[in-house]
Amino acid sequence: MIMDFFWAFVVGGAICVIGQLLLDIFKLTPAHVMSSFVVAGAVLDGFELYDKLIEFAGAGATVPITSFGHSLLHGAMVQAEDHGFLGIAVGIFQLTSAGIASAILFGFIVALIFKPRG
């Protein structure tokens, strides 16, 4: 069990280090890094590598934003096999709708409590 925590920490930390290097060395904006991680998660899922990473690292692979890309593509692929072309749109939102709805709700609540800039 201790090794599970260790590998989750190492893999999650490595993903964060990659993000920090993209920010510091390549001078990318946080939006670019976030988008890159979502695409990277989707690409890794397309090659069936992200599921293996999740089996190995657990929360170290499911907590970072790369998991969102994995969930988008994974849901789309499963539903596309079952329902064809329309299943792609259904699958994308089936696995990620709770996260998207939570982000919108909490963003709205924070905007009501604090004065937004811009």
Short mmCIF file of N, CA and C in Angstrom, two decimals:
data_model
loop_
_atom_site.label_atom_id
_atom_site.label_comp_id
_atom_site.label_asym_id
_atom_site.label_seq_id
_atom_site.Cartn_x
_atom_site.Cartn_y
_atom_site.Cartn_z
N MET A 1 0.83 -1.20 0.00
CA MET A 1 0.00 0.00 0.00
C MET A 1 0.87 1.26 0.00
N ILE A 2 1.97 1.22 0.73
CA ILE A 2 2.87 2.38 0.76
C ILE A 2 3.43 2.64 -0.63
N MET A 3 3.73 1.58 -1.37
CA MET A 3 4.28 1.75 -2.72
C MET A 3 3.24 2.37 -3.66
N ASP A 4 1.96 2.07 -3.43
CA ASP A 4 0.91 2.70 -4.24
C ASP A 4 0.94 4.22 -4.04
N PHE A 5 1.07 4.64 -2.79
CA PHE A 5 1.16 6.07 -2.50
C PHE A 5 2.42 6.68 -3.13
N PHE A 6 3.51 5.94 -3.02
CA PHE A 6 4.78 6.42 -3.57
C PHE A 6 4.68 6.64 -5.07
N TRP A 7 4.16 5.65 -5.80
CA TRP A 7 4.10 5.78 -7.26
C TRP A 7 3.07 6.82 -7.69
N ALA A 8 1.99 6.96 -6.95
CA ALA A 8 1.03 8.03 -7.25
C ALA A 8 1.70 9.40 -7.09
N PHE A 9 2.48 9.54 -6.03
CA PHE A 9 3.19 10.79 -5.79
C PHE A 9 4.22 11.06 -6.89
N VAL A 10 4.97 10.04 -7.28
CA VAL A 10 6.01 10.21 -8.28
C VAL A 10 5.41 10.55 -9.65
N VAL A 11 4.39 9.83 -10.07
CA VAL A 11 3.79 10.06 -11.39
C VAL A 11 3.07 11.41 -11.41
N GLY A 12 2.27 11.70 -10.39
CA GLY A 12 1.59 13.00 -10.33
C GLY A 12 2.59 14.14 -10.27
N GLY A 13 3.66 13.96 -9.50
CA GLY A 13 4.71 14.98 -9.43
C GLY A 13 5.43 15.16 -10.76
N ALA A 14 5.66 14.06 -11.47
CA ALA A 14 6.32 14.16 -12.78
C ALA A 14 5.46 14.94 -13.77
N ILE A 15 4.16 14.71 -13.73
CA ILE A 15 3.26 15.46 -14.61
C ILE A 15 3.31 16.95 -14.26
N CYS A 16 3.35 17.25 -12.98
CA CYS A 16 3.44 18.66 -12.56
C CYS A 16 4.78 19.28 -12.94
N VAL A 17 5.86 18.51 -12.85
CA VAL A 17 7.18 19.01 -13.25
C VAL A 17 7.19 19.34 -14.74
N ILE A 18 6.59 18.47 -15.54
CA ILE A 18 6.51 18.73 -16.98
C ILE A 18 5.75 20.04 -17.23
N GLY A 19 4.65 20.23 -16.52
CA GLY A 19 3.89 21.47 -16.67
C GLY A 19 4.70 22.69 -16.26
N GLN A 20 5.44 22.58 -15.18
CA GLN A 20 6.25 23.72 -14.73
C GLN A 20 7.37 24.02 -15.72
N LEU A 21 7.96 22.97 -16.30
CA LEU A 21 8.99 23.19 -17.31
C LEU A 21 8.42 23.86 -18.55
N LEU A 22 7.22 23.48 -18.94
CA LEU A 22 6.58 24.13 -20.08
C LEU A 22 6.34 25.61 -19.80
N LEU A 23 5.99 25.93 -18.57
CA LEU A 23 5.77 27.33 -18.20
C LEU A 23 7.08 28.12 -18.15
N ASP A 24 8.11 27.53 -17.52
CA ASP A 24 9.35 28.27 -17.28
C ASP A 24 10.28 28.31 -18.49
N ILE A 25 10.49 27.18 -19.13
CA ILE A 25 11.47 27.12 -20.22
C ILE A 25 10.87 27.57 -21.55
N PHE A 26 9.69 27.06 -21.87
CA PHE A 26 9.09 27.36 -23.15
C PHE A 26 8.19 28.59 -23.13
N LYS A 27 8.03 29.17 -21.93
CA LYS A 27 7.25 30.40 -21.76
C LYS A 27 5.82 30.28 -22.28
N LEU A 28 5.22 29.10 -22.12
CA LEU A 28 3.83 28.92 -22.51
C LEU A 28 2.93 29.51 -21.44
N THR A 29 1.74 29.91 -21.82
CA THR A 29 0.77 30.42 -20.85
C THR A 29 0.12 29.22 -20.14
N PRO A 30 -0.48 29.44 -18.97
CA PRO A 30 -1.17 28.34 -18.30
C PRO A 30 -2.27 27.72 -19.16
N ALA A 31 -2.93 28.52 -19.98
CA ALA A 31 -3.97 27.98 -20.86
C ALA A 31 -3.37 27.03 -21.89
N HIS A 32 -2.20 27.37 -22.42
CA HIS A 32 -1.54 26.49 -23.38
C HIS A 32 -1.11 25.18 -22.73
N VAL A 33 -0.59 25.27 -21.51
CA VAL A 33 -0.16 24.06 -20.80
C VAL A 33 -1.36 23.17 -20.50
N MET A 34 -2.45 23.77 -20.03
CA MET A 34 -3.64 22.99 -19.73
C MET A 34 -4.18 22.31 -20.98
N SER A 35 -4.26 23.04 -22.08
CA SER A 35 -4.74 22.46 -23.33
C SER A 35 -3.81 21.35 -23.81
N SER A 36 -2.52 21.56 -23.67
CA SER A 36 -1.55 20.54 -24.07
C SER A 36 -1.71 19.27 -23.25
N PHE A 37 -1.95 19.42 -21.97
CA PHE A 37 -2.13 18.25 -21.12
C PHE A 37 -3.42 17.50 -21.46
N VAL A 38 -4.48 18.21 -21.77
CA VAL A 38 -5.73 17.55 -22.16
C VAL A 38 -5.51 16.77 -23.45
N VAL A 39 -4.84 17.38 -24.41
CA VAL A 39 -4.56 16.70 -25.68
C VAL A 39 -3.63 15.51 -25.45
N ALA A 40 -2.62 15.68 -24.60
CA ALA A 40 -1.70 14.58 -24.31
C ALA A 40 -2.43 13.40 -23.68
N GLY A 41 -3.35 13.68 -22.77
CA GLY A 41 -4.14 12.61 -22.16
C GLY A 41 -5.00 11.89 -23.18
N ALA A 42 -5.57 12.65 -24.12
CA ALA A 42 -6.38 12.04 -25.17
C ALA A 42 -5.52 11.19 -26.10
N VAL A 43 -4.34 11.69 -26.46
CA VAL A 43 -3.45 10.94 -27.35
C VAL A 43 -2.98 9.65 -26.67
N LEU A 44 -2.60 9.76 -25.40
CA LEU A 44 -2.18 8.55 -24.67
C LEU A 44 -3.31 7.55 -24.57
N ASP A 45 -4.54 8.02 -24.40
CA ASP A 45 -5.68 7.11 -24.37
C ASP A 45 -5.93 6.50 -25.75
N GLY A 46 -5.69 7.27 -26.80
CA GLY A 46 -5.86 6.74 -28.14
C GLY A 46 -4.91 5.59 -28.43
N PHE A 47 -3.72 5.63 -27.85
CA PHE A 47 -2.77 4.54 -28.00
C PHE A 47 -2.89 3.50 -26.88
N GLU A 48 -3.95 3.62 -26.08
CA GLU A 48 -4.24 2.71 -24.97
C GLU A 48 -3.11 2.64 -23.94
N LEU A 49 -2.45 3.77 -23.72
CA LEU A 49 -1.39 3.84 -22.73
C LEU A 49 -1.85 4.45 -21.41
N TYR A 50 -2.87 5.32 -21.46
CA TYR A 50 -3.27 6.02 -20.24
C TYR A 50 -3.94 5.08 -19.24
N ASP A 51 -4.68 4.08 -19.72
CA ASP A 51 -5.28 3.12 -18.79
C ASP A 51 -4.20 2.35 -18.04
N LYS A 52 -3.11 2.02 -18.73
CA LYS A 52 -1.99 1.33 -18.07
C LYS A 52 -1.34 2.24 -17.04
N LEU A 53 -1.25 3.53 -17.35
CA LEU A 53 -0.69 4.49 -16.40
C LEU A 53 -1.58 4.61 -15.16
N ILE A 54 -2.89 4.59 -15.38
CA ILE A 54 -3.82 4.65 -14.24
C ILE A 54 -3.71 3.40 -13.38
N GLU A 55 -3.58 2.23 -14.00
CA GLU A 55 -3.40 0.99 -13.23
C GLU A 55 -2.13 1.05 -12.40
N PHE A 56 -1.08 1.65 -12.97
CA PHE A 56 0.21 1.72 -12.27
C PHE A 56 0.23 2.78 -11.18
N ALA A 57 -0.27 3.99 -11.49
CA ALA A 57 -0.10 5.12 -10.58
C ALA A 57 -1.36 5.52 -9.82
N GLY A 58 -2.51 5.00 -10.17
CA GLY A 58 -3.74 5.34 -9.46
C GLY A 58 -4.05 6.82 -9.53
N ALA A 59 -4.19 7.44 -8.35
CA ALA A 59 -4.57 8.85 -8.28
C ALA A 59 -3.50 9.77 -8.88
N GLY A 60 -2.26 9.32 -8.96
CA GLY A 60 -1.22 10.12 -9.58
C GLY A 60 -1.49 10.37 -11.05
N ALA A 61 -2.31 9.51 -11.67
CA ALA A 61 -2.66 9.68 -13.08
C ALA A 61 -4.09 10.16 -13.27
N THR A 62 -4.96 9.96 -12.28
CA THR A 62 -6.35 10.37 -12.46
C THR A 62 -6.64 11.79 -11.99
N VAL A 63 -5.84 12.33 -11.10
CA VAL A 63 -6.09 13.67 -10.58
C VAL A 63 -5.66 14.78 -11.54
N PRO A 64 -4.48 14.69 -12.20
CA PRO A 64 -4.08 15.78 -13.10
C PRO A 64 -5.03 15.97 -14.28
N ILE A 65 -4.92 17.10 -14.94
CA ILE A 65 -5.83 17.46 -16.03
C ILE A 65 -5.68 16.52 -17.22
N THR A 66 -4.58 15.79 -17.31
CA THR A 66 -4.43 14.82 -18.40
C THR A 66 -5.53 13.77 -18.36
N SER A 67 -6.02 13.49 -17.18
CA SER A 67 -7.10 12.52 -17.05
C SER A 67 -8.39 13.01 -17.70
N PHE A 68 -8.57 14.32 -17.78
CA PHE A 68 -9.76 14.87 -18.43
C PHE A 68 -9.74 14.54 -19.93
N GLY A 69 -8.59 14.69 -20.55
CA GLY A 69 -8.46 14.30 -21.96
C GLY A 69 -8.69 12.82 -22.16
N HIS A 70 -8.18 12.03 -21.23
CA HIS A 70 -8.41 10.58 -21.27
C HIS A 70 -9.90 10.27 -21.18
N SER A 71 -10.59 10.93 -20.27
CA SER A 71 -12.02 10.69 -20.09
C SER A 71 -12.83 11.12 -21.31
N LEU A 72 -12.45 12.25 -21.90
CA LEU A 72 -13.16 12.71 -23.10
C LEU A 72 -13.06 11.68 -24.23
N LEU A 73 -11.85 11.27 -24.53
CA LEU A 73 -11.66 10.34 -25.65
C LEU A 73 -12.18 8.95 -25.32
N HIS A 74 -11.96 8.51 -24.08
CA HIS A 74 -12.40 7.17 -23.69
C HIS A 74 -13.93 7.05 -23.80
N GLY A 75 -14.64 8.03 -23.29
CA GLY A 75 -16.10 8.01 -23.38
C GLY A 75 -16.59 8.08 -24.81
N ALA A 76 -15.93 8.92 -25.62
CA ALA A 76 -16.33 9.05 -27.03
C ALA A 76 -16.11 7.75 -27.79
N MET A 77 -15.00 7.10 -27.54
CA MET A 77 -14.70 5.85 -28.25
C MET A 77 -15.66 4.73 -27.87
N VAL A 78 -15.98 4.62 -26.59
CA VAL A 78 -16.89 3.56 -26.14
C VAL A 78 -18.28 3.77 -26.74
N GLN A 79 -18.78 5.00 -26.68
CA GLN A 79 -20.12 5.27 -27.20
C GLN A 79 -20.15 5.23 -28.73
N ALA A 80 -19.04 5.57 -29.38
CA ALA A 80 -19.00 5.50 -30.84
C ALA A 80 -19.11 4.05 -31.31
N GLU A 81 -18.52 3.14 -30.55
CA GLU A 81 -18.65 1.72 -30.90
C GLU A 81 -20.09 1.24 -30.76
N ASP A 82 -20.79 1.76 -29.75
CA ASP A 82 -22.16 1.31 -29.49
C ASP A 82 -23.20 2.03 -30.36
N HIS A 83 -23.02 3.34 -30.56
CA HIS A 83 -24.07 4.15 -31.20
C HIS A 83 -23.63 4.86 -32.47
N GLY A 84 -22.44 4.62 -32.95
CA GLY A 84 -21.99 5.26 -34.18
C GLY A 84 -21.57 6.70 -33.97
N PHE A 85 -21.75 7.49 -35.01
CA PHE A 85 -21.27 8.88 -35.02
C PHE A 85 -21.89 9.72 -33.91
N LEU A 86 -23.19 9.56 -33.65
CA LEU A 86 -23.85 10.35 -32.59
C LEU A 86 -23.36 9.95 -31.21
N GLY A 87 -22.84 8.74 -31.08
CA GLY A 87 -22.31 8.30 -29.79
C GLY A 87 -21.09 9.07 -29.35
N ILE A 88 -20.39 9.69 -30.30
CA ILE A 88 -19.20 10.47 -29.94
C ILE A 88 -19.58 11.62 -29.02
N ALA A 89 -20.60 12.39 -29.39
CA ALA A 89 -21.03 13.52 -28.56
C ALA A 89 -21.60 13.05 -27.23
N VAL A 90 -22.34 11.97 -27.25
CA VAL A 90 -22.91 11.44 -26.01
C VAL A 90 -21.81 10.97 -25.08
N GLY A 91 -20.82 10.28 -25.62
CA GLY A 91 -19.74 9.73 -24.81
C GLY A 91 -18.86 10.79 -24.18
N ILE A 92 -18.63 11.87 -24.92
CA ILE A 92 -17.79 12.94 -24.38
C ILE A 92 -18.40 13.51 -23.10
N PHE A 93 -19.69 13.74 -23.13
CA PHE A 93 -20.33 14.37 -21.97
C PHE A 93 -20.76 13.38 -20.90
N GLN A 94 -20.85 12.11 -21.23
CA GLN A 94 -21.30 11.13 -20.24
C GLN A 94 -20.29 11.00 -19.10
N LEU A 95 -19.00 10.96 -19.42
CA LEU A 95 -17.99 10.78 -18.38
C LEU A 95 -17.53 12.09 -17.75
N THR A 96 -17.70 13.21 -18.44
CA THR A 96 -17.14 14.47 -17.96
C THR A 96 -18.17 15.50 -17.52
N SER A 97 -19.44 15.18 -17.65
CA SER A 97 -20.47 16.18 -17.36
C SER A 97 -20.46 16.64 -15.90
N ALA A 98 -20.18 15.75 -14.97
CA ALA A 98 -20.15 16.15 -13.56
C ALA A 98 -19.04 17.16 -13.30
N GLY A 99 -17.87 16.94 -13.88
CA GLY A 99 -16.76 17.87 -13.69
C GLY A 99 -17.02 19.22 -14.34
N ILE A 100 -17.60 19.20 -15.53
CA ILE A 100 -17.90 20.44 -16.23
C ILE A 100 -18.97 21.23 -15.47
N ALA A 101 -20.02 20.55 -15.03
CA ALA A 101 -21.09 21.22 -14.29
C ALA A 101 -20.58 21.79 -12.97
N SER A 102 -19.71 21.04 -12.28
CA SER A 102 -19.14 21.53 -11.02
C SER A 102 -18.30 22.78 -11.25
N ALA A 103 -17.49 22.78 -12.30
CA ALA A 103 -16.64 23.94 -12.59
C ALA A 103 -17.49 25.17 -12.87
N ILE A 104 -18.56 25.00 -13.61
CA ILE A 104 -19.45 26.14 -13.91
C ILE A 104 -20.15 26.63 -12.65
N LEU A 105 -20.67 25.71 -11.85
CA LEU A 105 -21.39 26.08 -10.63
C LEU A 105 -20.47 26.79 -9.64
N PHE A 106 -19.30 26.22 -9.36
CA PHE A 106 -18.41 26.83 -8.39
C PHE A 106 -17.82 28.14 -8.91
N GLY A 107 -17.59 28.24 -10.22
CA GLY A 107 -17.15 29.51 -10.80
C GLY A 107 -18.20 30.59 -10.62
N PHE A 108 -19.47 30.23 -10.79
CA PHE A 108 -20.56 31.18 -10.61
C PHE A 108 -20.66 31.62 -9.14
N ILE A 109 -20.56 30.67 -8.23
CA ILE A 109 -20.65 31.00 -6.80
C ILE A 109 -19.50 31.92 -6.38
N VAL A 110 -18.29 31.62 -6.84
CA VAL A 110 -17.16 32.46 -6.50
C VAL A 110 -17.33 33.85 -7.09
N ALA A 111 -17.87 33.94 -8.31
CA ALA A 111 -18.10 35.26 -8.93
C ALA A 111 -19.13 36.06 -8.16
N LEU A 112 -20.09 35.40 -7.52
CA LEU A 112 -21.08 36.12 -6.71
C LEU A 112 -20.47 36.63 -5.41
N ILE A 113 -19.56 35.84 -4.84
CA ILE A 113 -18.97 36.21 -3.54
C ILE A 113 -17.89 37.28 -3.71
N PHE A 114 -17.03 37.11 -4.70
CA PHE A 114 -15.93 38.04 -4.91
C PHE A 114 -16.19 38.90 -6.14
N LYS A 115 -15.55 40.04 -6.20
CA LYS A 115 -15.72 40.91 -7.35
C LYS A 115 -14.78 40.45 -8.47
N PRO A 116 -15.35 39.96 -9.57
CA PRO A 116 -14.47 39.51 -10.67
C PRO A 116 -13.82 40.69 -11.36
N ARG A 117 -12.62 40.46 -11.86
CA ARG A 117 -11.90 41.48 -12.62
C ARG A 117 -12.26 41.35 -14.08
N GLY A 118 -12.32 42.46 -14.76
CA GLY A 118 -12.50 42.44 -16.21
C GLY A 118 -13.91 42.44 -16.69
#
